[in-house]
């Protein structure tokens, strides 16, 4: 997450610059989507185990940056949606049609609010795991952590897969 913390302000500045230039159609949406994908990949890796999520749950700055990243992803997915929709309406491009469906899925099923709700639930589970187990119940503790990690990894992987799919579509659509 520390690497993300150093990159996130630069990414946000680049996004703001892109937004400023968007009225002039000078931004490169493919690059923006790529940058967001790589930033999410870094954030997701840090969240994929018990220790990573435990750090996340106790660090307000990590939470803030991750939520800002998700907000940026959703903002640019919405922007991308309209760019792709225009392309689809122009020529009925099948790749554009599939991309629109994938963006709709991400925007409907994996909103920042839903992620926050999921993460809050995970942070609550971590507290329960930490508070309920001691040295005498270490095997149960390890089992609870494995179960917790499996659920967490599944959710993070689904979001990552959705973002990756959209990024791949963007490259096939030749939007740059």
XYZ file of N, CA and C in Angstrom:
528
model
N 0.815 -1.186 0.000
C 0.000 0.000 0.000
C 0.869 1.264 0.000
N 2.066 1.170 0.585
C 2.927 2.344 0.617
C 3.306 2.779 -0.791
N 3.543 1.808 -1.688
C 3.865 2.146 -3.068
C 2.678 2.853 -3.714
N 1.477 2.393 -3.415
C 0.268 3.019 -3.918
C 0.146 4.424 -3.352
N 0.481 4.586 -2.087
C 0.380 5.888 -1.452
C 1.263 6.911 -2.150
N 2.414 6.482 -2.636
C 3.301 7.402 -3.341
C 2.791 7.676 -4.751
N 2.185 6.682 -5.388
C 1.726 6.832 -6.762
C 0.362 7.495 -6.874
N -0.483 7.331 -5.891
C -1.856 7.791 -5.988
C -1.956 9.300 -6.202
N -1.233 10.157 -5.454
C -1.341 11.590 -5.724
C -0.952 11.936 -7.164
N 0.068 11.277 -7.695
C 0.466 11.533 -9.081
C -0.622 11.069 -10.036
N -1.226 9.922 -9.756
C -2.295 9.394 -10.597
C -3.495 10.330 -10.582
N -3.858 10.815 -9.409
C -4.992 11.732 -9.302
C -4.700 13.021 -10.056
N -3.479 13.522 -9.949
C -3.114 14.722 -10.706
C -3.230 14.466 -12.206
N -2.766 13.310 -12.657
C -2.862 12.973 -14.073
C -4.314 12.878 -14.505
N -5.133 12.304 -13.649
C -6.566 12.198 -13.963
C -7.215 13.569 -14.032
N -6.871 14.453 -13.082
C -7.425 15.804 -13.105
C -6.988 16.554 -14.352
N -5.737 16.383 -14.732
C -5.243 16.988 -15.958
C -6.005 16.430 -17.153
N -6.234 15.140 -17.130
C -6.993 14.519 -18.206
C -8.407 15.075 -18.274
N -9.009 15.280 -17.106
C -10.360 15.837 -17.077
C -10.340 17.253 -17.639
N -9.348 18.031 -17.260
C -9.219 19.390 -17.763
C -9.104 19.393 -19.280
N -8.334 18.455 -19.785
C -8.127 18.392 -21.228
C -9.270 17.692 -21.955
N -10.148 17.035 -21.208
C -11.180 16.225 -21.851
C -12.094 17.055 -22.726
N -12.349 18.290 -22.356
C -13.168 19.148 -23.191
C -12.528 19.372 -24.552
N -11.227 19.223 -24.607
C -10.492 19.405 -25.855
C -10.215 18.066 -26.529
N -10.721 16.954 -25.968
C -10.525 15.606 -26.518
C -9.045 15.262 -26.673
N -8.196 15.735 -25.729
C -6.763 15.465 -25.818
C -6.310 14.381 -24.857
N -7.203 13.919 -23.992
C -6.791 12.886 -23.062
C -6.745 11.545 -23.793
N -5.959 10.634 -23.268
C -5.843 9.302 -23.852
C -6.519 8.335 -22.890
N -7.767 8.022 -23.166
C -8.554 7.196 -22.248
C -7.940 5.814 -22.076
N -7.265 5.321 -23.100
C -6.624 4.009 -22.996
C -5.530 4.057 -21.933
N -4.727 5.103 -21.941
C -3.661 5.237 -20.947
C -4.242 5.419 -19.547
N -5.286 6.214 -19.434
C -5.917 6.425 -18.127
C -6.436 5.095 -17.574
N -7.133 4.323 -18.401
C -7.671 3.028 -17.969
C -6.529 2.082 -17.604
N -5.454 2.073 -18.409
C -4.279 1.241 -18.094
C -3.694 1.619 -16.733
N -3.508 2.923 -16.506
C -2.921 3.385 -15.246
C -3.795 2.985 -14.054
N -5.099 3.121 -14.224
C -6.010 2.732 -13.146
C -5.954 1.228 -12.900
N -5.859 0.462 -13.969
C -5.782 -0.996 -13.826
C -4.537 -1.388 -13.028
N -3.403 -0.801 -13.362
C -2.166 -1.145 -12.654
C -2.215 -0.679 -11.200
N -2.797 0.481 -10.966
C -2.926 0.960 -9.584
C -3.837 0.039 -8.783
N -4.941 -0.405 -9.399
C -5.830 -1.340 -8.696
C -5.101 -2.648 -8.416
N -4.337 -3.150 -9.392
C -3.608 -4.403 -9.185
C -2.707 -4.309 -7.961
N -2.022 -3.180 -7.799
C -1.155 -2.989 -6.633
C -1.977 -2.963 -5.343
N -3.091 -2.240 -5.367
C -3.933 -2.163 -4.173
C -4.511 -3.536 -3.841
N -4.937 -4.272 -4.856
C -5.548 -5.586 -4.644
C -4.557 -6.570 -4.043
N -3.321 -6.537 -4.513
C -2.294 -7.439 -3.979
C -2.120 -7.197 -2.483
N -2.116 -5.933 -2.091
C -1.930 -5.596 -0.675
C -3.119 -6.040 0.184
N -4.285 -6.210 -0.419
C -5.491 -6.577 0.335
C -5.743 -8.077 0.405
N -4.954 -8.871 -0.297
C -5.300 -10.281 -0.499
C -4.894 -11.244 0.603
N -4.446 -10.758 1.711
C -4.175 -11.687 2.812
C -4.556 -11.034 4.137
N -4.561 -11.853 5.149
C -5.000 -11.410 6.468
C -4.206 -10.203 6.967
N -2.897 -10.257 6.795
C -2.060 -9.160 7.301
C -2.281 -7.886 6.499
N -2.453 -8.032 5.185
C -2.695 -6.864 4.344
C -4.012 -6.185 4.670
N -5.065 -6.975 4.826
C -6.371 -6.393 5.146
C -6.381 -5.860 6.577
N -5.636 -6.495 7.461
C -5.545 -6.013 8.839
C -4.885 -4.624 8.858
N -3.822 -4.463 8.089
C -3.165 -3.161 7.976
C -4.137 -2.140 7.384
N -4.815 -2.550 6.319
C -5.781 -1.675 5.661
C -6.856 -1.210 6.659
N -7.389 -2.130 7.432
C -8.484 -1.822 8.354
C -8.070 -0.836 9.443
N -6.808 -0.793 9.766
C -6.348 0.091 10.838
C -5.682 1.361 10.322
N -5.553 1.503 9.009
C -4.856 2.658 8.443
C -5.835 3.511 7.634
N -6.240 4.630 8.196
C -7.226 5.503 7.537
C -6.724 6.008 6.189
N -5.439 6.272 6.070
C -4.888 6.776 4.812
C -4.992 5.716 3.707
N -4.690 4.457 4.034
C -4.832 3.373 3.049
C -6.276 3.260 2.583
N -7.200 3.322 3.525
C -8.621 3.253 3.166
C -8.988 4.394 2.234
N -8.611 5.588 2.626
C -8.951 6.778 1.839
C -8.411 6.655 0.415
N -7.165 6.256 0.283
C -6.549 6.150 -1.041
C -7.185 5.051 -1.885
N -7.516 3.937 -1.264
C -8.152 2.842 -1.998
C -9.542 3.256 -2.462
N -10.293 3.924 -1.605
C -11.630 4.380 -1.989
C -11.543 5.451 -3.077
N -10.554 6.330 -2.998
C -10.366 7.335 -4.058
C -10.022 6.657 -5.379
N -9.204 5.625 -5.306
C -8.859 4.882 -6.516
C -10.107 4.246 -7.123
N -10.929 3.626 -6.300
C -12.166 3.022 -6.808
C -13.103 4.081 -7.385
N -13.176 5.232 -6.737
C -13.988 6.318 -7.289
C -13.462 6.747 -8.655
N -12.144 6.837 -8.790
C -11.545 7.201 -10.082
C -11.843 6.132 -11.140
N -11.745 4.877 -10.749
C -12.053 3.785 -11.682
C -13.496 3.900 -12.158
N -14.410 4.114 -11.246
C -15.818 4.216 -11.628
C -16.070 5.465 -12.479
N -15.416 6.565 -12.157
C -15.558 7.780 -12.965
C -15.113 7.520 -14.404
N -13.943 6.920 -14.539
C -13.413 6.706 -15.883
C -14.140 5.585 -16.616
N -14.695 4.631 -15.883
C -15.535 3.626 -16.542
C -16.787 4.278 -17.119
N -17.329 5.239 -16.399
C -18.498 5.961 -16.905
C -18.120 6.759 -18.151
N -16.978 7.429 -18.096
C -16.502 8.165 -19.264
C -16.282 7.214 -20.433
N -15.626 6.098 -20.153
C -15.377 5.092 -21.176
C -16.693 4.572 -21.751
N -17.668 4.381 -20.898
C -18.966 3.878 -21.341
C -19.530 4.765 -22.460
N -19.474 6.069 -22.273
C -20.030 6.974 -23.279
C -19.189 6.997 -24.552
N -17.880 6.885 -24.414
C -17.007 6.805 -25.592
C -17.310 5.535 -26.381
N -17.432 4.414 -25.689
C -17.698 3.129 -26.342
C -19.116 3.102 -26.910
N -20.047 3.674 -26.184
C -21.434 3.720 -26.673
C -21.517 4.481 -27.993
N -20.790 5.579 -28.075
C -20.753 6.355 -29.321
C -20.172 5.510 -30.456
N -19.113 4.784 -30.174
C -18.498 3.913 -31.181
C -19.486 2.828 -31.613
N -20.186 2.240 -30.656
C -21.153 1.190 -30.972
C -22.292 1.744 -31.823
N -22.781 2.915 -31.466
C -23.880 3.520 -32.220
C -23.455 3.887 -33.638
N -22.177 4.214 -33.837
C -21.668 4.566 -35.164
C -21.618 3.358 -36.100
N -21.118 2.223 -35.579
C -20.883 1.110 -36.497
C -21.309 -0.261 -35.967
N -22.010 -0.323 -34.840
C -22.487 -1.607 -34.323
C -21.378 -2.590 -33.972
N -20.205 -2.075 -33.611
C -19.032 -2.884 -33.267
C -19.369 -3.871 -32.152
N -19.196 -5.181 -32.406
C -19.515 -6.234 -31.421
C -18.651 -6.097 -30.163
N -17.370 -5.773 -30.341
C -16.475 -5.604 -29.192
C -16.982 -4.461 -28.313
N -17.465 -3.409 -28.929
C -18.015 -2.280 -28.177
C -19.254 -2.722 -27.397
N -20.100 -3.525 -28.005
C -21.302 -4.015 -27.336
C -20.943 -4.850 -26.104
N -19.972 -5.724 -26.239
C -19.527 -6.562 -25.118
C -18.907 -5.686 -24.034
N -18.132 -4.704 -24.440
C -17.498 -3.792 -23.491
C -18.556 -3.048 -22.683
N -19.593 -2.594 -23.345
C -20.671 -1.881 -22.647
C -21.300 -2.763 -21.569
N -21.535 -4.018 -21.891
C -22.108 -4.946 -20.901
C -21.158 -5.147 -19.717
N -19.861 -5.272 -20.008
C -18.889 -5.475 -18.926
C -18.777 -4.241 -18.031
N -18.827 -3.073 -18.631
C -18.790 -1.841 -17.832
C -20.043 -1.760 -16.961
N -21.194 -2.086 -17.530
C -22.445 -2.065 -16.760
C -22.373 -3.014 -15.571
N -21.797 -4.186 -15.773
C -21.652 -5.149 -14.672
C -20.787 -4.584 -13.560
N -19.646 -4.018 -13.920
C -18.752 -3.435 -12.911
C -19.458 -2.304 -12.171
N -20.118 -1.442 -12.919
C -20.755 -0.278 -12.313
C -21.963 -0.647 -11.457
N -22.644 -1.717 -11.789
C -23.835 -2.121 -11.044
C -23.481 -3.002 -9.846
N -22.618 -3.983 -10.057
C -22.356 -4.996 -9.042
C -21.182 -4.677 -8.118
N -20.293 -3.789 -8.524
C -19.079 -3.537 -7.738
C -18.831 -2.044 -7.554
N -19.838 -1.341 -7.081
C -19.699 0.083 -6.834
C -18.758 0.307 -5.654
N -18.280 1.531 -5.526
C -17.424 1.866 -4.387
C -18.189 1.657 -3.082
N -19.473 2.004 -3.066
C -20.277 1.813 -1.865
C -20.353 0.332 -1.479
N -20.570 -0.548 -2.453
C -20.625 -1.985 -2.155
C -19.275 -2.490 -1.659
N -18.191 -1.974 -2.248
C -16.855 -2.350 -1.793
C -16.648 -1.892 -0.350
N -17.057 -0.652 -0.043
C -16.920 -0.141 1.326
C -17.699 -1.013 2.308
N -18.911 -1.399 1.924
C -19.712 -2.259 2.794
C -19.025 -3.611 3.003
N -18.501 -4.176 1.921
C -17.797 -5.452 2.017
C -16.575 -5.326 2.921
N -15.782 -4.285 2.689
C -14.553 -4.086 3.470
C -14.881 -3.850 4.944
N -15.932 -3.090 5.219
C -16.309 -2.864 6.614
C -16.659 -4.180 7.290
N -17.364 -5.029 6.575
C -17.702 -6.351 7.100
C -16.423 -7.172 7.346
N -15.486 -7.101 6.408
C -14.218 -7.824 6.563
C -13.439 -7.292 7.758
N -13.398 -5.975 7.916
C -12.679 -5.390 9.054
C -13.317 -5.817 10.378
N -14.634 -5.916 10.401
C -15.331 -6.401 11.593
C -14.954 -7.852 11.868
N -14.883 -8.674 10.818
C -14.496 -10.079 10.989
C -13.077 -10.195 11.535
N -12.187 -9.349 11.075
C -10.805 -9.379 11.583
C -10.791 -9.115 13.078
N -11.558 -8.123 13.500
C -11.611 -7.808 14.925
C -12.133 -9.010 15.708
N -13.166 -9.665 15.214
C -13.723 -10.841 15.888
C -12.681 -11.949 15.955
N -11.990 -12.191 14.844
C -10.949 -13.232 14.820
C -9.873 -12.914 15.852
N -9.418 -11.670 15.853
C -8.360 -11.260 16.788
C -8.811 -11.376 18.242
N -10.044 -10.956 18.507
C -10.536 -10.915 19.889
C -10.940 -12.277 20.433
N -11.374 -13.193 19.565
C -11.951 -14.456 20.024
C -10.956 -15.606 20.161
N -9.775 -15.446 19.670
C -8.845 -16.567 19.689
C -7.597 -16.212 20.485
N -7.060 -17.227 21.135
C -5.835 -17.052 21.898
C -4.895 -18.220 21.596
N -3.823 -18.317 22.305
C -2.817 -19.357 22.045
C -3.415 -20.767 22.142
N -4.388 -20.962 23.005
C -4.989 -22.290 23.179
C -5.877 -22.682 22.001
N -6.349 -21.718 21.268
C -7.263 -22.014 20.147
C -6.629 -21.650 18.798
N -5.317 -21.807 18.713
C -4.584 -21.382 17.515
C -5.063 -22.097 16.243
N -5.403 -23.367 16.312
C -5.870 -24.089 15.122
C -7.185 -23.505 14.611
N -8.089 -23.192 15.520
C -9.341 -22.563 15.117
C -9.070 -21.173 14.520
N -8.120 -20.477 15.108
C -7.723 -19.162 14.638
C -7.205 -19.248 13.202
N -6.310 -20.192 12.953
C -5.755 -20.370 11.607
C -6.844 -20.757 10.609
N -7.778 -21.590 11.030
C -8.887 -21.988 10.165
C -9.769 -20.770 9.843
N -10.042 -19.953 10.838
C -10.853 -18.751 10.632
C -10.156 -17.787 9.672
N -8.842 -17.657 9.797
C -8.085 -16.784 8.902
C -8.142 -17.319 7.472
N -7.951 -18.634 7.293
C -8.008 -19.214 5.941
C -9.374 -18.980 5.301
N -10.427 -19.175 6.071
C -11.787 -18.950 5.561
C -11.963 -17.482 5.187
N -11.518 -16.613 6.054
C -11.599 -15.173 5.824
C -10.841 -14.782 4.549
N -9.599 -15.261 4.423
C -8.776 -14.934 3.253
C -9.416 -15.439 1.965
N -9.998 -16.628 2.003
C -10.631 -17.189 0.804
C -11.766 -16.283 0.324
N -12.604 -15.840 1.237
C -13.710 -14.946 0.892
C -13.177 -13.618 0.350
N -12.189 -13.070 1.028
C -11.599 -11.797 0.625
C -10.967 -11.898 -0.758
N -10.168 -12.918 -0.976
C -9.487 -13.094 -2.257
C -10.493 -13.264 -3.388
N -11.549 -14.023 -3.144
C -12.578 -14.215 -4.169
C -13.173 -12.879 -4.579
N -13.522 -12.050 -3.627
C -14.137 -10.751 -3.924
C -13.152 -9.837 -4.662
N -11.941 -9.730 -4.155
C -10.923 -8.880 -4.787
C -10.631 -9.379 -6.196
N -10.535 -10.697 -6.384
C -10.265 -11.255 -7.707
C -11.376 -10.946 -8.705
N -12.621 -10.955 -8.234
C -13.734 -10.633 -9.131
C -13.630 -9.187 -9.609
N -13.366 -8.274 -8.690
C -13.208 -6.867 -9.077
C -12.035 -6.724 -10.037
N -10.915 -7.343 -9.714
C -9.726 -7.262 -10.563
C -10.016 -7.813 -11.954
N -10.703 -8.936 -12.016
C -11.043 -9.534 -13.310
C -11.927 -8.593 -14.131
N -12.906 -7.966 -13.493
C -13.795 -7.027 -14.187
C -12.989 -5.864 -14.759
N -12.084 -5.304 -13.954
C -11.258 -4.177 -14.401
C -10.343 -4.619 -15.532
N -9.743 -5.793 -15.408
C -8.849 -6.313 -16.449
C -9.595 -6.541 -17.761
N -10.801 -7.086 -17.688
C -11.589 -7.342 -18.894
C -11.879 -6.036 -19.621
N -12.278 -5.024 -18.872
C -12.572 -3.731 -19.491
C -11.320 -3.152 -20.116
N -10.191 -3.259 -19.437
C -8.933 -2.756 -19.990
C -8.580 -3.484 -21.288
N -8.773 -4.785 -21.323
C -8.494 -5.547 -22.546
C -9.394 -5.100 -23.690
N -10.672 -4.882 -23.396
C -11.596 -4.401 -24.427
C -11.120 -3.070 -25.002
N -10.670 -2.191 -24.118
C -10.246 -0.866 -24.546
C -9.154 -0.976 -25.606
N -8.244 -1.914 -25.413
C -7.150 -2.084 -26.378
C -7.664 -2.633 -27.711
N -8.656 -3.504 -27.663
C -9.216 -4.062 -28.902
C -10.048 -3.045 -29.664
N -10.592 -2.073 -28.958
C -11.464 -1.088 -29.606
C -10.685 0.006 -30.332
N -9.411 0.069 -30.099
C -8.552 1.065 -30.759
C -9.104 2.485 -30.553
N -9.214 2.866 -29.290
C -9.747 4.177 -28.954
C -8.686 5.266 -28.895
N -7.414 4.868 -28.895
C -6.376 5.907 -28.782
C -5.981 6.485 -30.105
